[in-house]
Coordinates of C-alpha atoms and ligand atoms in Angstrom, one line a residue:
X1 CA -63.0 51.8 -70.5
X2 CA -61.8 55.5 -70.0
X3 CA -58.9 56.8 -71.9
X4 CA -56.7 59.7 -71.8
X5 CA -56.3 59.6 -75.5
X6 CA -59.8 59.6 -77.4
X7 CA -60.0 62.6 -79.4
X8 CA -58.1 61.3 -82.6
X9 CA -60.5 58.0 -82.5
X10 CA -63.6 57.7 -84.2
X11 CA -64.5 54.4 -83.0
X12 CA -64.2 52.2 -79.4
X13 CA -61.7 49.7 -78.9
X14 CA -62.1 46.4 -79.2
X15 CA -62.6 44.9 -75.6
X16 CA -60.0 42.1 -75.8
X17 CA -57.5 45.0 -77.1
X18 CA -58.0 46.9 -74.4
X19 CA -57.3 44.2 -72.1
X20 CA -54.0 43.0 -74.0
X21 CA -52.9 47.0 -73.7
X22 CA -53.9 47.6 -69.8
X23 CA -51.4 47.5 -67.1
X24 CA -53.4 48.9 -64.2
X25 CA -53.9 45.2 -62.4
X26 CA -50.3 45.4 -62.3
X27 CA -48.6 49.0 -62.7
X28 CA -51.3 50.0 -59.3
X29 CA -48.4 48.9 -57.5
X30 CA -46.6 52.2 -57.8
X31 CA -49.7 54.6 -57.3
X32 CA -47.9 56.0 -54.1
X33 CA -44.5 56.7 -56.8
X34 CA -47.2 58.1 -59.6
X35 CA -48.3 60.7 -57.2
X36 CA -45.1 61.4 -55.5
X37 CA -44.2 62.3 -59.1
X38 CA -46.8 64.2 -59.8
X39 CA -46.6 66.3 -57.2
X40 CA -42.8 67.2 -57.9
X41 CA -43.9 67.7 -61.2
X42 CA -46.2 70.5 -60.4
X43 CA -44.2 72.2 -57.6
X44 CA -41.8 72.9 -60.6
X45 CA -44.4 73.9 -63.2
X46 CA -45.3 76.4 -60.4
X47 CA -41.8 77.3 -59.8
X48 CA -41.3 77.8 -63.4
X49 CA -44.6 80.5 -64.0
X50 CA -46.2 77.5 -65.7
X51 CA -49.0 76.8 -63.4
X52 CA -50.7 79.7 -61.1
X53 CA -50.0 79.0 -57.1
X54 CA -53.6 78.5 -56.9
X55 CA -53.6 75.9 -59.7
X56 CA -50.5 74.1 -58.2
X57 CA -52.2 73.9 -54.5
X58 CA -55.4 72.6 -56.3
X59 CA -53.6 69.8 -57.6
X60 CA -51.6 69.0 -54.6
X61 CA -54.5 68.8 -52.6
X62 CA -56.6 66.6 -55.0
X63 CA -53.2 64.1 -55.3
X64 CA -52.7 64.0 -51.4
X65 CA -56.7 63.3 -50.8
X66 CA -56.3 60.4 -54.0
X67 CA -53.2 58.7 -52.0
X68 CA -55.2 58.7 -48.5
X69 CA -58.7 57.7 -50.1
X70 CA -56.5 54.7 -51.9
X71 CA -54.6 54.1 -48.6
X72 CA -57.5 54.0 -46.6
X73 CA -59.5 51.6 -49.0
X74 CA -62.2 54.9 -49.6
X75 CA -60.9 55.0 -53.4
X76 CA -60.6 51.3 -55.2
X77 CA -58.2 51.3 -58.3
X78 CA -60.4 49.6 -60.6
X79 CA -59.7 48.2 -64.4
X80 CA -61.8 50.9 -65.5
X81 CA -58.9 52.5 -66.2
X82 CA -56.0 51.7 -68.6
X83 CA -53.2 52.3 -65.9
X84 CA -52.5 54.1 -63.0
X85 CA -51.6 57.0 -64.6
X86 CA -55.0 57.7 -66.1
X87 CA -56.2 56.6 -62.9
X88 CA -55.1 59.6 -61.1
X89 CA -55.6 62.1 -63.7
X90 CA -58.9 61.0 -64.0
X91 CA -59.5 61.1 -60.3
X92 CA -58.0 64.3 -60.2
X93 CA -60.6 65.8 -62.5
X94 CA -63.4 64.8 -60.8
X95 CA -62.2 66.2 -57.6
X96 CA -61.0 69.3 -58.8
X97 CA -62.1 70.3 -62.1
X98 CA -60.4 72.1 -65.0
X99 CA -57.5 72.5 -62.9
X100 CA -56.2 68.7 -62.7
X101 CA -56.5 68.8 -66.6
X102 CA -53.3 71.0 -66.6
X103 CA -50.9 68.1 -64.5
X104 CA -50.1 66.4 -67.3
X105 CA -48.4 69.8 -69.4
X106 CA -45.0 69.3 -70.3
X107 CA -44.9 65.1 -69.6
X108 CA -46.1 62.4 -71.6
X109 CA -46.4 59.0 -69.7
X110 CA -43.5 57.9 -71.2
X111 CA -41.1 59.9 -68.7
X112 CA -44.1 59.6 -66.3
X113 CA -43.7 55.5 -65.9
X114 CA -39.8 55.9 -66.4
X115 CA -39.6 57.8 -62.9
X116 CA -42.8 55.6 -61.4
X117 CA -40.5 52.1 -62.3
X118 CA -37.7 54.2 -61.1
X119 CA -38.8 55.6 -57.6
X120 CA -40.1 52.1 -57.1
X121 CA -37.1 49.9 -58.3
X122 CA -35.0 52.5 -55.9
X123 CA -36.6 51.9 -52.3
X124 CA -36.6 48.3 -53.2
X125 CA -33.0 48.4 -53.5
X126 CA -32.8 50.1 -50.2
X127 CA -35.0 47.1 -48.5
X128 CA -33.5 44.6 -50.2
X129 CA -29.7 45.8 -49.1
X130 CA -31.4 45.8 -45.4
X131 CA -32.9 42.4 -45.5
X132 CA -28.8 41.3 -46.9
X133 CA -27.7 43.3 -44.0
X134 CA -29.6 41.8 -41.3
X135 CA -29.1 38.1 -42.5
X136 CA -25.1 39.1 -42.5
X137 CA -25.5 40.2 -39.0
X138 CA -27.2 36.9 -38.0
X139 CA -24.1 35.5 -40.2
X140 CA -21.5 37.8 -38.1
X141 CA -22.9 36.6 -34.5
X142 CA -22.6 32.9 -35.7
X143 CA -19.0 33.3 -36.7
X144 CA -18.2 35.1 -33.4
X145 CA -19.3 32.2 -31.5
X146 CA -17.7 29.8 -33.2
X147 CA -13.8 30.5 -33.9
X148 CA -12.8 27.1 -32.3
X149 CA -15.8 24.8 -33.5
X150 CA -14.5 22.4 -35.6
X151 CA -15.7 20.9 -39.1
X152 CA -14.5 19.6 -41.8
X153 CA -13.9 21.6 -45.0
X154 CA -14.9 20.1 -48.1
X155 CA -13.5 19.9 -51.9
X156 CA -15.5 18.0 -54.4
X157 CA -18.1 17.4 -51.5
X158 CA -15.0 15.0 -50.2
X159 CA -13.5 15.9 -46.6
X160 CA -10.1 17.7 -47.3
X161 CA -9.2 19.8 -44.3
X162 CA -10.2 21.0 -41.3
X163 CA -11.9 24.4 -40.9
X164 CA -14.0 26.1 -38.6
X165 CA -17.8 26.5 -38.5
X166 CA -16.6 30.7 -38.4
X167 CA -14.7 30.0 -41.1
X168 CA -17.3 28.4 -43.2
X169 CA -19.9 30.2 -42.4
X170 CA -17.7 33.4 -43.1
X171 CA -17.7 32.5 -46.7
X172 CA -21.0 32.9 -47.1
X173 CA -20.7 36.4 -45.5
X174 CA -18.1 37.9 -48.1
X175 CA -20.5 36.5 -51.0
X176 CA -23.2 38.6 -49.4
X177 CA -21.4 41.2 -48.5
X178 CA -20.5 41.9 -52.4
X179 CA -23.8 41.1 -52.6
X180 CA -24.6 44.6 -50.8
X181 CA -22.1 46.5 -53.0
X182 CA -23.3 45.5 -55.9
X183 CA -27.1 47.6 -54.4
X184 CA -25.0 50.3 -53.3
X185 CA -23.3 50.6 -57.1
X186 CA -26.4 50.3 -58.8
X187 CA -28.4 52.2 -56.6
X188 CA -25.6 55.2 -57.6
X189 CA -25.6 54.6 -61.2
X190 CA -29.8 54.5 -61.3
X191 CA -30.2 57.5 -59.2
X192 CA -31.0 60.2 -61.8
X193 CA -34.0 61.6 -62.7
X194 CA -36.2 60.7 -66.0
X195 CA -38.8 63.6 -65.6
X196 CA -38.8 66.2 -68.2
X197 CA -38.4 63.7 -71.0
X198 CA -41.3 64.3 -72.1
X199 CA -42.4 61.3 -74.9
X200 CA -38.5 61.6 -76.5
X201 CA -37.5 64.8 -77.3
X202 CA -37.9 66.8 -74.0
X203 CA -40.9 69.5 -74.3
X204 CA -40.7 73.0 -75.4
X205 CA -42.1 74.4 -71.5
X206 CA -39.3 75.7 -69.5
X207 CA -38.8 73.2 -67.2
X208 CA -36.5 73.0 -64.1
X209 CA -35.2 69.6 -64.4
X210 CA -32.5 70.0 -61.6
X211 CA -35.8 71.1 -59.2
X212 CA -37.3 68.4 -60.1
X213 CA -34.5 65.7 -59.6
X214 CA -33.7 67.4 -56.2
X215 CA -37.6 67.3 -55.0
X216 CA -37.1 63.5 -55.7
X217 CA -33.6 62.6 -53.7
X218 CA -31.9 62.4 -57.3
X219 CA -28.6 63.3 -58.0
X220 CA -29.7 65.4 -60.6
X221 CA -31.3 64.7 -63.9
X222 CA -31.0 62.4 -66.9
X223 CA -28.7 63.8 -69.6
X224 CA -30.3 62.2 -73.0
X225 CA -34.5 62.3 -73.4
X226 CA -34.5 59.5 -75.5
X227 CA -32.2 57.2 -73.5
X228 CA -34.4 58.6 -70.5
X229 CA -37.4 56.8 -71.6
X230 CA -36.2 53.8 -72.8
X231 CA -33.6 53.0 -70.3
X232 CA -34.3 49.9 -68.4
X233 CA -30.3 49.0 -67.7
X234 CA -31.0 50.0 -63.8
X235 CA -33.6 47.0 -63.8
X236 CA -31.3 44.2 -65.6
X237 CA -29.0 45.3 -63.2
X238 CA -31.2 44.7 -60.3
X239 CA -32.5 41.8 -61.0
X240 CA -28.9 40.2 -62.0
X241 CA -28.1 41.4 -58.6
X242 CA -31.2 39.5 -57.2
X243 CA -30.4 36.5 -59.0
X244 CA -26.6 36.7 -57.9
X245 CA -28.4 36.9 -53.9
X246 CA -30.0 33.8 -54.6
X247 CA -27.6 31.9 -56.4
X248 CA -25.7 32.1 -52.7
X249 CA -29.3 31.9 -51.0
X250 CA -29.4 28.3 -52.8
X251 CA -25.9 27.3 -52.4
X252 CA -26.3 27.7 -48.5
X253 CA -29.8 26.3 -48.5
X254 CA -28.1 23.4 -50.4
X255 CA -25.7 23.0 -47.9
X256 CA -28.2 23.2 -45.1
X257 CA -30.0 20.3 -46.8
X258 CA -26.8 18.2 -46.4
X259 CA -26.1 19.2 -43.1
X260 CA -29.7 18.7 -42.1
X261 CA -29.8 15.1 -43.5
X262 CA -29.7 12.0 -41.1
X263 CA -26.2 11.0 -42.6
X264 CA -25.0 14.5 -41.2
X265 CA -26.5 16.0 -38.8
X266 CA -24.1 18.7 -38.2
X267 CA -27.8 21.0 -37.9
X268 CA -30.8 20.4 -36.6
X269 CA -33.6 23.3 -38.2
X270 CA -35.9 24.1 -35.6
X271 CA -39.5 23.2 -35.7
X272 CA -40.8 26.2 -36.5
X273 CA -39.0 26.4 -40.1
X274 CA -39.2 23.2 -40.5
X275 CA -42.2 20.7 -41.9
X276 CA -43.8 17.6 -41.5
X277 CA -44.8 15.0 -44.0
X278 CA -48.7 13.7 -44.0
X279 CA -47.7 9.7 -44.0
X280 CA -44.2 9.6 -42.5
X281 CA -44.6 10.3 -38.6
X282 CA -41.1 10.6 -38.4
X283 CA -40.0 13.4 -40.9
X284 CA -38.8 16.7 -40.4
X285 CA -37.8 18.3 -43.7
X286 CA -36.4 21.4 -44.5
X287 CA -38.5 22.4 -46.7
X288 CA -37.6 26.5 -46.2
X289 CA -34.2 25.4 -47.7
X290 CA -35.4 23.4 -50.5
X291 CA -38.2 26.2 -51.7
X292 CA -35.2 29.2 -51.5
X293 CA -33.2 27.0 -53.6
X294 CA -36.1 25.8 -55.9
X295 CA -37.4 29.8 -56.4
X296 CA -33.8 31.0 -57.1
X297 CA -35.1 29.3 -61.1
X298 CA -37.9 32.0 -61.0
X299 CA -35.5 35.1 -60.3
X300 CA -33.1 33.8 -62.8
X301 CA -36.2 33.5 -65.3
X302 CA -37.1 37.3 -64.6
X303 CA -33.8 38.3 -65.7
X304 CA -33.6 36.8 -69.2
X305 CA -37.1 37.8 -69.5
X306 CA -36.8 41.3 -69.5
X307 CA -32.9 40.8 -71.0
X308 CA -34.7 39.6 -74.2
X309 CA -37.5 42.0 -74.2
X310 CA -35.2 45.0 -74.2
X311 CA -32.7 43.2 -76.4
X312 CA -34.5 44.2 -80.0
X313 CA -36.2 47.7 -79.6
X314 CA -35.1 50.5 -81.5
X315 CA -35.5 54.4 -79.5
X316 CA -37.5 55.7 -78.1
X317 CA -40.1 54.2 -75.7
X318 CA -41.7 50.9 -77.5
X319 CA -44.7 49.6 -75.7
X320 CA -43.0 46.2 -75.2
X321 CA -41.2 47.8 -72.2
X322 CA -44.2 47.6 -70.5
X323 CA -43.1 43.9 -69.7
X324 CA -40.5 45.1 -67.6
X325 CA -43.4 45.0 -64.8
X326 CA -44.8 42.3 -63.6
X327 CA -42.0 39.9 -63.5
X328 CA -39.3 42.3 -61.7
X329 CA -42.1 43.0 -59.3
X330 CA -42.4 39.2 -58.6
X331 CA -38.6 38.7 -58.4
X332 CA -38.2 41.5 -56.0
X333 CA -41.0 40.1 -53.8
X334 CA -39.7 36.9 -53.7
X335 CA -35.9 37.6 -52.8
X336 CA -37.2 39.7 -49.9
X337 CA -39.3 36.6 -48.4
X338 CA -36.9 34.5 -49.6
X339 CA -33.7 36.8 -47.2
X340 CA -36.2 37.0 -44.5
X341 CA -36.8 33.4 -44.1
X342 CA -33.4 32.5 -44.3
X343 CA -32.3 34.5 -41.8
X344 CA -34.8 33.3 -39.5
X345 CA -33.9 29.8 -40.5
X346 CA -30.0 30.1 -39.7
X347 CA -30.9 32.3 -36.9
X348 CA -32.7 29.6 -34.9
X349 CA -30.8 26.7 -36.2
X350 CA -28.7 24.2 -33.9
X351 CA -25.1 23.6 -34.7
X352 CA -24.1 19.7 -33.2
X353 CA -20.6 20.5 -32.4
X354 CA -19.6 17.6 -31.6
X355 CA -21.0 15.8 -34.8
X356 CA -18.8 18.2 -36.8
X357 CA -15.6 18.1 -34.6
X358 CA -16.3 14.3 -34.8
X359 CA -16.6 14.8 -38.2
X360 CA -13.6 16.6 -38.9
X361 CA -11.5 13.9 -37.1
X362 CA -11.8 11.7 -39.5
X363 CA -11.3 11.5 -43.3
X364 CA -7.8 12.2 -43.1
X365 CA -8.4 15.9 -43.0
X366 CA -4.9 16.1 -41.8
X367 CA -3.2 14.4 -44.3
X368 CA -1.4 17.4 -45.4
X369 CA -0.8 18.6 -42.4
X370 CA 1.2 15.2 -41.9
X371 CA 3.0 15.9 -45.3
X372 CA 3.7 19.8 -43.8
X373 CA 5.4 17.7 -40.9
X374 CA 8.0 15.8 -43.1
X375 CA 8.6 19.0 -45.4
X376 CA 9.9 21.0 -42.4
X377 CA 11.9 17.8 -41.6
X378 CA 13.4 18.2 -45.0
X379 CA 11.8 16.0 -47.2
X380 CA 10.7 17.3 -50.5
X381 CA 7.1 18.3 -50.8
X382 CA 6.6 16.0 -53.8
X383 CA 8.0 13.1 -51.5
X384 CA 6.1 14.0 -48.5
X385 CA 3.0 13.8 -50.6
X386 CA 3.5 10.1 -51.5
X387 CA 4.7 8.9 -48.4
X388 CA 1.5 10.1 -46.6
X389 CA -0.1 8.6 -49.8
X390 CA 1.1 5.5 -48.6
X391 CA 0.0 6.0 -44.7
X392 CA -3.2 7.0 -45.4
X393 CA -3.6 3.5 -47.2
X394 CA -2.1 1.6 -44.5
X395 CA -4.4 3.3 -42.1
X396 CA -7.6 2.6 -44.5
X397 CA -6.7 -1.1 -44.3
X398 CA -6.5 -1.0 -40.8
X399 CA -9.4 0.4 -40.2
X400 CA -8.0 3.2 -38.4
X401 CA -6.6 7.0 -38.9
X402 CA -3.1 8.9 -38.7
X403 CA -3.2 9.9 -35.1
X404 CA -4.2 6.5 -33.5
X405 CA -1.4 4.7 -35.1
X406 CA 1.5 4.1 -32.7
X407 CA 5.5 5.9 -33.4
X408 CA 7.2 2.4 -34.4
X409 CA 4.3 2.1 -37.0
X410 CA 4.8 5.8 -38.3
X411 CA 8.6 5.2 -38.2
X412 CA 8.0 2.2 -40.6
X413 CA 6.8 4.3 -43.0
X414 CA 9.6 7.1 -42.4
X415 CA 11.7 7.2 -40.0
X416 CA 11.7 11.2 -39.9
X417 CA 8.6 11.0 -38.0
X418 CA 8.9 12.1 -34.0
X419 CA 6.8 11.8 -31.3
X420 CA 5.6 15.6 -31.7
X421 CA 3.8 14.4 -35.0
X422 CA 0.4 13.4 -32.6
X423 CA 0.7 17.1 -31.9
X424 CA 1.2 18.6 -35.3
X425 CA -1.4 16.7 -36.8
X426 CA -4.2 17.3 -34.2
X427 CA -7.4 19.0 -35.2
X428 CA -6.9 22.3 -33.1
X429 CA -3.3 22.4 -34.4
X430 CA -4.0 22.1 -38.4
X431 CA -6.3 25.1 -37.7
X432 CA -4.3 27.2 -35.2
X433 CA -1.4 27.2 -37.9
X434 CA -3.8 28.5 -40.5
X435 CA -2.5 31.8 -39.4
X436 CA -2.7 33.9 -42.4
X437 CA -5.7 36.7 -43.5
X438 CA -8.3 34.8 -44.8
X439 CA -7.3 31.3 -42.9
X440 CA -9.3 29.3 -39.8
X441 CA -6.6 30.2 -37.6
X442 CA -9.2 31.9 -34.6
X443 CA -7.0 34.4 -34.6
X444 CA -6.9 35.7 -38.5
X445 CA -10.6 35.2 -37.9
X446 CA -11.2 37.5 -35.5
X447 CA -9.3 40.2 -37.0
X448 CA -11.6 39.3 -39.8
X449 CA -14.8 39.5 -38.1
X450 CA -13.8 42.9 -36.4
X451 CA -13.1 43.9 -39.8
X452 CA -16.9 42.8 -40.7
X453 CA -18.1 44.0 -37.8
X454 CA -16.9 47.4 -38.7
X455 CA -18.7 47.1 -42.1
X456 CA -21.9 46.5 -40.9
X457 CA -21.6 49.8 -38.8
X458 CA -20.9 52.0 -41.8
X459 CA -23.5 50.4 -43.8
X460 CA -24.0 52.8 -46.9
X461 CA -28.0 52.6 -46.6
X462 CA -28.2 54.4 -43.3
X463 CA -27.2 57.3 -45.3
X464 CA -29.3 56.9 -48.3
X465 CA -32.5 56.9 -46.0
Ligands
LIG1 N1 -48.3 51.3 -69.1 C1 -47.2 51.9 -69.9 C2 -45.9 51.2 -69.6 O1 -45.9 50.5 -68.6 C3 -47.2 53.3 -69.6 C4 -46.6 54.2 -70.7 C5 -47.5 54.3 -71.8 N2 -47.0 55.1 -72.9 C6 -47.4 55.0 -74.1 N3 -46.9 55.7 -75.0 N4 -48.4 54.2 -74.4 O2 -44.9 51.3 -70.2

């Protein structure tokens, strides 16, 4: 047990309370942030007349040689230690003597984990906004294939009307594409500075914070020490973002399901994300699919963890923020494997065209369509409406659907019908006419994907990095 904090303590403590208290099994995950820190920290000190140059090169040198001896597995963080941050102070010392004890002046560890979480939280913002942008690339290549591959669209899991597999799969892409806004707001509103906090109340040294914020890629520094060290907004908000990415994750993995089963078959997965069962020689089951959608509960579960953790402390820095940890790490982890394989999933999945055209067909996907025919004839919409009502019944009794019946039967039901009705109500025609922004039409939708296109090209992140 080695502490940074003995001298006011006249006794040990209690084994199982120093347990309960440590953080180092999980807070070693930023020892690469702690140092980066650190080393900021100490430029400025220098820069300030607070440390000697000598002093300041002693330290820098001791930090680098900490980060390669962990790196190359030389130096093991052990639970000797309470966190990370006595960790590397405590290395520090040993290495270089009285010098390392003066790192800490004018920081506490409260500001000291604020910036650790913080430097952390923001690369994985970065990543995760690179894993969204590849899968919407995958997503983008699909859609360009497809303009004129036919499915149905459904309402209420019912067939309503025809779309395109562009079209379909292009709504996926404008949920993730907010998806990558929403990282690029956050990533703006987190991206000051905590350092110089101190515990609360700032210190009394004459520290540069704006040196400091700029040595880190900040925008500049936090304005209030208190909210500084107690701030976990920039971490609800990530994880709600997360959690928003796998909400769609698990609405297209539950589509993928459906489309995957027997009764469907508008996809086959490919072997390779796909698994077997250890009785039934015949199964393939997407199991990818069904383990995105079932950790999207685990995300969700980070979230209102740390939602109700922050929701009752009073300022400053309460040591129940030390649960922001473990379970935003977990959630970040598991979105990023969770993108990754479902881009490699969708990437090497088979579309059956012809199942979904054939698909599409029928269903009476082009019932308004048929009631679009009579209203440009004149008929009232409302009327229109019912007397397709009416055909689509006939048509269910005969077994049969609205473009195999012959004129004289359509006639029966109103005589306003024509022999170019076959036409209007084909498949390719109910989605040609769905000319507008936003529409199947193949045209609207490749206006739309050059739009998209475009956006991926001027992704924000390349600019960040
Ligand atoms: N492990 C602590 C955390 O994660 C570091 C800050 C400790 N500060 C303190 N005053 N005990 O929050």
């Amino acid at each position: 047990m080695a502490q940074l904090w003995g001298g006011r303590f006249t006794k040990e403590t209690d084994k199982l309370v120093y347990n309960f208290n440590a953080s180092i099994s999980f807070d070693q995950k930023f020892y690469m942030q702690d140092i980066e820190g650190s080393i900021a920290h100490v430029v400025m000190l220098e820069k300030q007349g607070i440390l000697t140059e000598d002093e300041k090169n002693a330290i820098v040198k001791g930090l680098i040689g900490i980060r390669e001896d962990v790196e190359s597995g030389k130096l093991e963080i052990t639970d000797e230690y309470e966190d990370i941050h006595s960790f590397v102070e405590a290395n520090l010392i040993e290495r270089i003597g009285d010098a390392g004890k003066k790192l800490h002046t004018g920081r506490s560890r409260n500001d000291q984990v604020a910036l650790d979480m913080k430097l952390y939280t923001r690369a994985e913002v970065l990543q995760t906004a690179e894993l969204v942008q590849e899968l919407l690339t995958t997503l983008l290549d699909i859609m360009e294939a497809n303009t004129d591959t036919y499915m149905p669209g459904f309402t209420h899991l019912q067939k309503a009307q025809p779309v395109t597999l562009a079209h379909h799969v292009g709504a996926y892409f404008e949920m993730f594409k907010r998806d990558i806004l929403r990282l690029k707001d956050i990533y703006a509103r987190m991206n000051y500075c905590p350092l110089g906090a101190g515990a609360l109340a700032g210190t009394t040294y004459p520290l540069d914070r704006n040196y400091t914020a700029s040595l880190l890629g900040f925008e500049g520094p936090t304005l209030n020490s208190m909210d500084s060290v107690s701030d976990r907004d920039y971490i609800i908000e990530f994880l709600s973002a997360l959690s928003t990415i796998m909400m769609h994750l698990s609405r297209f993995s539950e589509e993928i399901i459906i489309w995957n089963s027997n009764e469907y078959r508008f996809v086959e997965i490919d072997d390779a994300y796909s698994t077997g069962s250890s009785i039934m020689p015949q199964k393939k089951n997407p199991d990818i699919a069904e383990l995105v959608r079932g950790k999207t509960g685990r995300v969700y579960g980070a979230l209102m963890s740390i939602l109700t953790t922050m929701k009752g402390i009073p300022l400053a820095y309460n040591k129940d923020m030390q649960e922001d940890k473990e379970l935003t790490f977990d959630a970040i982890d598991t979105v990023k494997g969770c993108l990754a394989l479902f881009n490699g999933m969708v990437k090497t999945m088979q579309f059956h065209k012809e199942v979904m055209a054939r698909s599409a067909m029928n269903g009476f996907t082009n019932a308004t369509d048929a009631a679009d025919y009579l209203v440009n004839r004149g008929v009232p919409f409302r009327d229109a409406h019912s007397i397709i009502g009416r055909l689509v019944l006939y048509c269910i009794d005969k077994g049969t659907s609205i473009d195999a019946l012959s004129l004289e039967e359509l006639k029966e039901i109103s005589p306003v019908f024509e022999a170019d009705i076959f036409e209007a109500v084909s498949l390719e025609t109910c989605v040609k006419k769905r000319l507008t922004i936003g529409a199947p039409g193949p045209d609207a939708m490749k206006e739309v994907i050059a739009m998209n296109r475009q956006f991926l090209d001027d992704c924000w992140m390349k600019d960040t990095m």
